[in-house]
Amino acid sequence: MTGRAIAALAGAEYVIGNDTYFVPLGSIIKGKNVIRSSMGKEVERAKKAIELAGAHRVAIVSGGDAGVYGMAGIVLEVLEHSGAKIPVEVVPGVTAGAGRSLACWFAVLGRLCHDQPFRSFDPA
């Protein structure tokens, strides 16, 4: 999880998401108003978030890249149809950053075995 994602969760009064995604968050969401949901309820989560965001700071937790498998697209579409004027910040996670780097032929690497020599990667 990125530092920006942690900060967004820390600043939220309400955290909404699929129940599965709350397990690793532990202390980050302690003391927050947590609204748990299940798969297939994405539109309902987006509507609830927009309803609450009129008076509260709300964070939606999802998996996948924010605009692909995540909730960003759904939230933005529901917000547009609602007519509400609520500012939205989409905070991509680490996997989103890694995915973009691969599209540009730039690899984000983690060396697990430090005694092995580095081998370059040539996409050509």
Short mmCIF file of N, CA and C in Angstrom, two decimals:
data_model
loop_
_atom_site.label_atom_id
_atom_site.label_comp_id
_atom_site.label_asym_id
_atom_site.label_seq_id
_atom_site.Cartn_x
_atom_site.Cartn_y
_atom_site.Cartn_z
N MET A 1 0.85 -1.17 0.00
CA MET A 1 0.00 0.00 0.00
C MET A 1 0.90 1.23 0.00
N THR A 2 0.50 2.23 -0.75
CA THR A 2 1.31 3.45 -0.84
C THR A 2 1.08 4.35 0.37
N GLY A 3 2.00 5.25 0.59
CA GLY A 3 1.86 6.22 1.68
C GLY A 3 0.64 7.09 1.49
N ARG A 4 0.34 7.44 0.24
CA ARG A 4 -0.85 8.27 -0.04
C ARG A 4 -2.13 7.51 0.30
N ALA A 5 -2.16 6.22 0.02
CA ALA A 5 -3.34 5.40 0.35
C ALA A 5 -3.53 5.32 1.86
N ILE A 6 -2.44 5.16 2.59
CA ILE A 6 -2.51 5.11 4.06
C ILE A 6 -3.02 6.45 4.60
N ALA A 7 -2.51 7.56 4.04
CA ALA A 7 -2.95 8.89 4.47
C ALA A 7 -4.44 9.11 4.17
N ALA A 8 -4.89 8.64 3.01
CA ALA A 8 -6.31 8.80 2.65
C ALA A 8 -7.19 8.03 3.62
N LEU A 9 -6.78 6.83 3.97
CA LEU A 9 -7.55 6.04 4.94
C LEU A 9 -7.52 6.70 6.32
N ALA A 10 -6.36 7.22 6.70
CA ALA A 10 -6.23 7.86 8.02
C ALA A 10 -7.14 9.08 8.12
N GLY A 11 -7.33 9.80 7.02
CA GLY A 11 -8.15 11.00 7.03
C GLY A 11 -9.63 10.76 6.85
N ALA A 12 -10.02 9.53 6.58
CA ALA A 12 -11.42 9.23 6.32
C ALA A 12 -12.19 8.99 7.61
N GLU A 13 -13.44 9.42 7.62
CA GLU A 13 -14.35 9.10 8.73
C GLU A 13 -15.04 7.78 8.47
N TYR A 14 -15.36 7.53 7.20
CA TYR A 14 -16.01 6.29 6.78
C TYR A 14 -15.11 5.57 5.79
N VAL A 15 -15.04 4.26 5.92
CA VAL A 15 -14.32 3.42 4.98
C VAL A 15 -15.30 2.37 4.47
N ILE A 16 -15.45 2.30 3.16
CA ILE A 16 -16.42 1.41 2.54
C ILE A 16 -15.68 0.43 1.63
N GLY A 17 -16.06 -0.83 1.69
CA GLY A 17 -15.43 -1.78 0.79
C GLY A 17 -15.95 -3.19 0.93
N ASN A 18 -15.45 -4.02 0.04
CA ASN A 18 -15.73 -5.44 0.09
C ASN A 18 -15.08 -5.98 1.36
N ASP A 19 -15.79 -6.79 2.08
CA ASP A 19 -15.33 -7.31 3.37
C ASP A 19 -13.92 -7.91 3.30
N THR A 20 -13.59 -8.57 2.21
CA THR A 20 -12.29 -9.22 2.04
C THR A 20 -11.13 -8.23 2.16
N TYR A 21 -11.32 -7.01 1.68
CA TYR A 21 -10.21 -6.05 1.65
C TYR A 21 -9.89 -5.42 2.99
N PHE A 22 -10.75 -5.60 3.99
CA PHE A 22 -10.49 -5.00 5.29
C PHE A 22 -9.53 -5.81 6.15
N VAL A 23 -9.39 -7.08 5.88
CA VAL A 23 -8.56 -7.96 6.71
C VAL A 23 -7.14 -7.41 6.89
N PRO A 24 -6.42 -7.07 5.81
CA PRO A 24 -5.04 -6.60 6.01
C PRO A 24 -4.91 -5.16 6.52
N LEU A 25 -6.01 -4.44 6.61
CA LEU A 25 -5.93 -3.03 7.01
C LEU A 25 -5.81 -2.83 8.51
N GLY A 26 -6.32 -3.78 9.29
CA GLY A 26 -6.18 -3.78 10.75
C GLY A 26 -6.25 -2.43 11.41
N SER A 27 -5.11 -2.00 11.97
CA SER A 27 -5.06 -0.78 12.78
C SER A 27 -5.28 0.49 11.96
N ILE A 28 -5.09 0.43 10.65
CA ILE A 28 -5.27 1.63 9.82
C ILE A 28 -6.72 2.11 9.87
N ILE A 29 -7.66 1.16 9.96
CA ILE A 29 -9.08 1.54 9.96
C ILE A 29 -9.72 1.44 11.35
N LYS A 30 -8.90 1.19 12.35
CA LYS A 30 -9.43 1.10 13.72
C LYS A 30 -10.05 2.45 14.11
N GLY A 31 -11.26 2.41 14.65
CA GLY A 31 -11.95 3.61 15.07
C GLY A 31 -12.73 4.31 13.97
N LYS A 32 -12.64 3.79 12.75
CA LYS A 32 -13.38 4.36 11.62
C LYS A 32 -14.77 3.75 11.56
N ASN A 33 -15.68 4.43 10.91
CA ASN A 33 -16.99 3.85 10.60
C ASN A 33 -16.77 2.99 9.37
N VAL A 34 -16.83 1.68 9.55
CA VAL A 34 -16.54 0.75 8.46
C VAL A 34 -17.86 0.18 7.94
N ILE A 35 -18.04 0.30 6.64
CA ILE A 35 -19.23 -0.26 5.98
C ILE A 35 -18.75 -1.39 5.09
N ARG A 36 -19.12 -2.61 5.49
CA ARG A 36 -18.69 -3.81 4.78
C ARG A 36 -19.74 -4.25 3.78
N SER A 37 -19.27 -4.76 2.66
CA SER A 37 -20.16 -5.20 1.61
C SER A 37 -19.62 -6.49 1.01
N SER A 38 -20.19 -6.92 -0.10
CA SER A 38 -19.73 -8.14 -0.75
C SER A 38 -19.64 -7.92 -2.26
N MET A 39 -19.05 -8.87 -2.94
CA MET A 39 -18.93 -8.80 -4.40
C MET A 39 -20.32 -8.67 -5.01
N GLY A 40 -20.40 -7.92 -6.09
CA GLY A 40 -21.67 -7.73 -6.77
C GLY A 40 -22.45 -6.53 -6.26
N LYS A 41 -21.93 -5.85 -5.24
CA LYS A 41 -22.62 -4.69 -4.65
C LYS A 41 -21.86 -3.39 -4.91
N GLU A 42 -21.11 -3.35 -6.00
CA GLU A 42 -20.26 -2.20 -6.28
C GLU A 42 -21.05 -0.91 -6.46
N VAL A 43 -22.15 -0.95 -7.19
CA VAL A 43 -22.95 0.26 -7.41
C VAL A 43 -23.54 0.75 -6.10
N GLU A 44 -24.00 -0.17 -5.27
CA GLU A 44 -24.55 0.21 -3.96
C GLU A 44 -23.48 0.87 -3.09
N ARG A 45 -22.24 0.34 -3.13
CA ARG A 45 -21.14 0.95 -2.37
C ARG A 45 -20.87 2.36 -2.86
N ALA A 46 -20.84 2.53 -4.18
CA ALA A 46 -20.60 3.86 -4.76
C ALA A 46 -21.68 4.84 -4.34
N LYS A 47 -22.94 4.42 -4.41
CA LYS A 47 -24.05 5.29 -4.01
C LYS A 47 -23.96 5.68 -2.54
N LYS A 48 -23.61 4.73 -1.68
CA LYS A 48 -23.49 5.01 -0.25
C LYS A 48 -22.34 5.99 0.00
N ALA A 49 -21.24 5.79 -0.68
CA ALA A 49 -20.09 6.68 -0.52
C ALA A 49 -20.45 8.11 -0.91
N ILE A 50 -21.15 8.27 -2.01
CA ILE A 50 -21.54 9.60 -2.48
C ILE A 50 -22.53 10.24 -1.51
N GLU A 51 -23.45 9.45 -1.02
CA GLU A 51 -24.42 9.95 -0.03
C GLU A 51 -23.70 10.47 1.21
N LEU A 52 -22.74 9.70 1.72
CA LEU A 52 -22.01 10.09 2.93
C LEU A 52 -21.04 11.24 2.69
N ALA A 53 -20.49 11.30 1.48
CA ALA A 53 -19.46 12.30 1.17
C ALA A 53 -19.99 13.72 1.15
N GLY A 54 -21.29 13.89 1.17
CA GLY A 54 -21.86 15.23 1.26
C GLY A 54 -21.54 15.90 2.59
N ALA A 55 -21.30 15.08 3.63
CA ALA A 55 -21.04 15.63 4.97
C ALA A 55 -19.83 15.01 5.67
N HIS A 56 -19.19 14.02 5.05
CA HIS A 56 -18.09 13.30 5.71
C HIS A 56 -16.97 13.01 4.71
N ARG A 57 -15.79 12.71 5.26
CA ARG A 57 -14.68 12.23 4.42
C ARG A 57 -14.83 10.72 4.31
N VAL A 58 -14.87 10.23 3.07
CA VAL A 58 -15.14 8.83 2.80
C VAL A 58 -14.02 8.24 1.96
N ALA A 59 -13.62 7.02 2.30
CA ALA A 59 -12.66 6.28 1.48
C ALA A 59 -13.30 4.97 1.05
N ILE A 60 -13.11 4.62 -0.20
CA ILE A 60 -13.56 3.33 -0.70
C ILE A 60 -12.31 2.48 -0.93
N VAL A 61 -12.33 1.29 -0.39
CA VAL A 61 -11.22 0.36 -0.53
C VAL A 61 -11.62 -0.68 -1.56
N SER A 62 -10.75 -0.91 -2.55
CA SER A 62 -11.04 -1.95 -3.53
C SER A 62 -9.75 -2.60 -3.99
N GLY A 63 -9.88 -3.68 -4.67
CA GLY A 63 -8.72 -4.38 -5.22
C GLY A 63 -8.61 -4.09 -6.70
N GLY A 64 -7.52 -4.48 -7.29
CA GLY A 64 -7.32 -4.24 -8.71
C GLY A 64 -6.88 -2.81 -8.96
N ASP A 65 -6.57 -2.52 -10.20
CA ASP A 65 -6.18 -1.16 -10.56
C ASP A 65 -7.40 -0.26 -10.45
N ALA A 66 -7.19 0.91 -9.91
CA ALA A 66 -8.29 1.83 -9.57
C ALA A 66 -9.30 2.02 -10.69
N GLY A 67 -8.85 2.16 -11.92
CA GLY A 67 -9.77 2.42 -13.02
C GLY A 67 -10.10 1.20 -13.86
N VAL A 68 -9.56 0.04 -13.52
CA VAL A 68 -9.81 -1.16 -14.33
C VAL A 68 -10.73 -2.09 -13.56
N TYR A 69 -10.19 -2.81 -12.57
CA TYR A 69 -11.01 -3.71 -11.76
C TYR A 69 -11.44 -3.06 -10.46
N GLY A 70 -10.90 -1.91 -10.16
CA GLY A 70 -11.24 -1.22 -8.92
C GLY A 70 -12.54 -0.45 -9.04
N MET A 71 -12.78 0.44 -8.10
CA MET A 71 -14.06 1.13 -7.99
C MET A 71 -14.07 2.53 -8.60
N ALA A 72 -12.96 3.06 -9.05
CA ALA A 72 -12.91 4.45 -9.51
C ALA A 72 -13.92 4.73 -10.61
N GLY A 73 -13.95 3.92 -11.63
CA GLY A 73 -14.87 4.15 -12.73
C GLY A 73 -16.33 4.14 -12.31
N ILE A 74 -16.67 3.18 -11.46
CA ILE A 74 -18.05 3.07 -10.98
C ILE A 74 -18.42 4.29 -10.15
N VAL A 75 -17.55 4.69 -9.24
CA VAL A 75 -17.83 5.85 -8.39
C VAL A 75 -18.00 7.10 -9.23
N LEU A 76 -17.11 7.33 -10.18
CA LEU A 76 -17.19 8.52 -11.01
C LEU A 76 -18.46 8.54 -11.87
N GLU A 77 -18.85 7.38 -12.36
CA GLU A 77 -20.08 7.30 -13.17
C GLU A 77 -21.32 7.55 -12.31
N VAL A 78 -21.38 6.92 -11.13
CA VAL A 78 -22.53 7.13 -10.24
C VAL A 78 -22.58 8.59 -9.78
N LEU A 79 -21.41 9.17 -9.50
CA LEU A 79 -21.35 10.58 -9.10
C LEU A 79 -21.88 11.49 -10.21
N GLU A 80 -21.46 11.24 -11.43
CA GLU A 80 -21.92 12.05 -12.56
C GLU A 80 -23.45 11.97 -12.70
N HIS A 81 -24.00 10.78 -12.60
CA HIS A 81 -25.45 10.61 -12.74
C HIS A 81 -26.21 11.21 -11.56
N SER A 82 -25.56 11.32 -10.40
CA SER A 82 -26.24 11.87 -9.23
C SER A 82 -26.40 13.39 -9.31
N GLY A 83 -25.52 14.03 -10.05
CA GLY A 83 -25.56 15.49 -10.13
C GLY A 83 -24.86 16.18 -8.98
N ALA A 84 -24.38 15.42 -8.01
CA ALA A 84 -23.69 16.00 -6.85
C ALA A 84 -22.34 16.58 -7.28
N LYS A 85 -21.91 17.60 -6.59
CA LYS A 85 -20.62 18.24 -6.86
C LYS A 85 -19.69 17.94 -5.69
N ILE A 86 -19.12 16.75 -5.69
CA ILE A 86 -18.25 16.29 -4.61
C ILE A 86 -16.87 16.02 -5.19
N PRO A 87 -15.82 16.60 -4.61
CA PRO A 87 -14.47 16.32 -5.13
C PRO A 87 -14.08 14.86 -4.85
N VAL A 88 -13.41 14.26 -5.81
CA VAL A 88 -12.99 12.86 -5.71
C VAL A 88 -11.50 12.78 -5.99
N GLU A 89 -10.79 12.03 -5.19
CA GLU A 89 -9.38 11.74 -5.45
C GLU A 89 -9.25 10.24 -5.62
N VAL A 90 -8.69 9.80 -6.74
CA VAL A 90 -8.44 8.39 -6.98
C VAL A 90 -6.99 8.12 -6.57
N VAL A 91 -6.80 7.20 -5.63
CA VAL A 91 -5.47 6.89 -5.12
C VAL A 91 -5.11 5.48 -5.57
N PRO A 92 -4.29 5.36 -6.62
CA PRO A 92 -3.92 4.02 -7.08
C PRO A 92 -2.96 3.35 -6.09
N GLY A 93 -2.99 2.05 -6.11
CA GLY A 93 -2.12 1.28 -5.22
C GLY A 93 -0.82 0.90 -5.89
N VAL A 94 -0.05 0.09 -5.22
CA VAL A 94 1.24 -0.34 -5.74
C VAL A 94 1.09 -1.13 -7.03
N THR A 95 0.10 -2.01 -7.09
CA THR A 95 -0.06 -2.81 -8.30
C THR A 95 -0.36 -1.95 -9.50
N ALA A 96 -1.09 -0.86 -9.32
CA ALA A 96 -1.38 0.04 -10.43
C ALA A 96 -0.09 0.67 -10.94
N GLY A 97 0.77 1.08 -10.04
CA GLY A 97 2.05 1.67 -10.44
C GLY A 97 2.93 0.67 -11.15
N ALA A 98 2.96 -0.55 -10.68
CA ALA A 98 3.78 -1.59 -11.31
C ALA A 98 3.24 -1.92 -12.69
N GLY A 99 1.92 -1.97 -12.83
CA GLY A 99 1.31 -2.26 -14.12
C GLY A 99 1.66 -1.22 -15.15
N ARG A 100 1.61 0.04 -14.75
CA ARG A 100 1.95 1.13 -15.67
C ARG A 100 3.41 1.07 -16.07
N SER A 101 4.26 0.71 -15.13
CA SER A 101 5.68 0.65 -15.44
C SER A 101 5.95 -0.43 -16.49
N LEU A 102 5.23 -1.53 -16.44
CA LEU A 102 5.43 -2.58 -17.43
C LEU A 102 4.98 -2.15 -18.81
N ALA A 103 3.94 -1.33 -18.87
CA ALA A 103 3.46 -0.84 -20.15
C ALA A 103 4.49 0.06 -20.82
N CYS A 104 5.37 0.64 -20.02
CA CYS A 104 6.41 1.54 -20.55
C CYS A 104 7.77 0.86 -20.64
N TRP A 105 7.81 -0.43 -20.48
CA TRP A 105 9.04 -1.22 -20.48
C TRP A 105 10.02 -0.76 -19.40
N PHE A 106 9.47 -0.37 -18.28
CA PHE A 106 10.28 -0.01 -17.12
C PHE A 106 9.90 -0.97 -16.01
N ALA A 107 10.84 -1.70 -15.50
CA ALA A 107 10.53 -2.72 -14.51
C ALA A 107 10.77 -2.22 -13.10
N VAL A 108 9.83 -2.49 -12.21
CA VAL A 108 10.00 -2.25 -10.79
C VAL A 108 10.48 -3.57 -10.22
N LEU A 109 11.70 -3.60 -9.74
CA LEU A 109 12.31 -4.86 -9.34
C LEU A 109 12.55 -4.94 -7.85
N GLY A 110 12.42 -6.12 -7.32
CA GLY A 110 12.82 -6.40 -5.95
C GLY A 110 13.71 -7.62 -5.97
N ARG A 111 14.94 -7.49 -5.53
CA ARG A 111 15.86 -8.62 -5.55
C ARG A 111 15.73 -9.39 -4.26
N LEU A 112 15.26 -10.61 -4.37
CA LEU A 112 15.10 -11.45 -3.19
C LEU A 112 16.39 -12.13 -2.80
N CYS A 113 17.25 -12.35 -3.75
CA CYS A 113 18.50 -13.06 -3.48
C CYS A 113 19.65 -12.11 -3.80
N HIS A 114 20.19 -11.49 -2.79
CA HIS A 114 21.19 -10.43 -2.98
C HIS A 114 22.55 -10.94 -3.46
N ASP A 115 22.78 -12.25 -3.36
CA ASP A 115 24.09 -12.75 -3.78
C ASP A 115 24.08 -13.17 -5.26
N GLN A 116 22.99 -12.95 -5.96
CA GLN A 116 22.91 -13.27 -7.39
C GLN A 116 23.22 -12.02 -8.20
N PRO A 117 23.93 -12.17 -9.30
CA PRO A 117 24.24 -11.00 -10.14
C PRO A 117 22.97 -10.48 -10.82
N PHE A 118 22.95 -9.17 -11.04
CA PHE A 118 21.83 -8.53 -11.75
C PHE A 118 21.93 -8.84 -13.23
N ARG A 119 20.82 -9.22 -13.84
CA ARG A 119 20.78 -9.46 -15.29
C ARG A 119 19.83 -8.44 -15.90
N SER A 120 20.28 -7.75 -16.92
CA SER A 120 19.41 -6.76 -17.55
C SER A 120 18.34 -7.43 -18.40
N PHE A 121 17.29 -6.69 -18.66
CA PHE A 121 16.17 -7.19 -19.46
C PHE A 121 16.07 -6.34 -20.70
N ASP A 122 16.13 -6.98 -21.85
CA ASP A 122 16.01 -6.28 -23.13
C ASP A 122 14.72 -6.74 -23.80
N PRO A 123 13.72 -5.85 -23.89
CA PRO A 123 12.44 -6.25 -24.46
C PRO A 123 12.47 -6.49 -25.98
N ALA A 124 13.56 -6.13 -26.63
CA ALA A 124 13.63 -6.27 -28.10
C ALA A 124 13.87 -7.66 -28.53
#
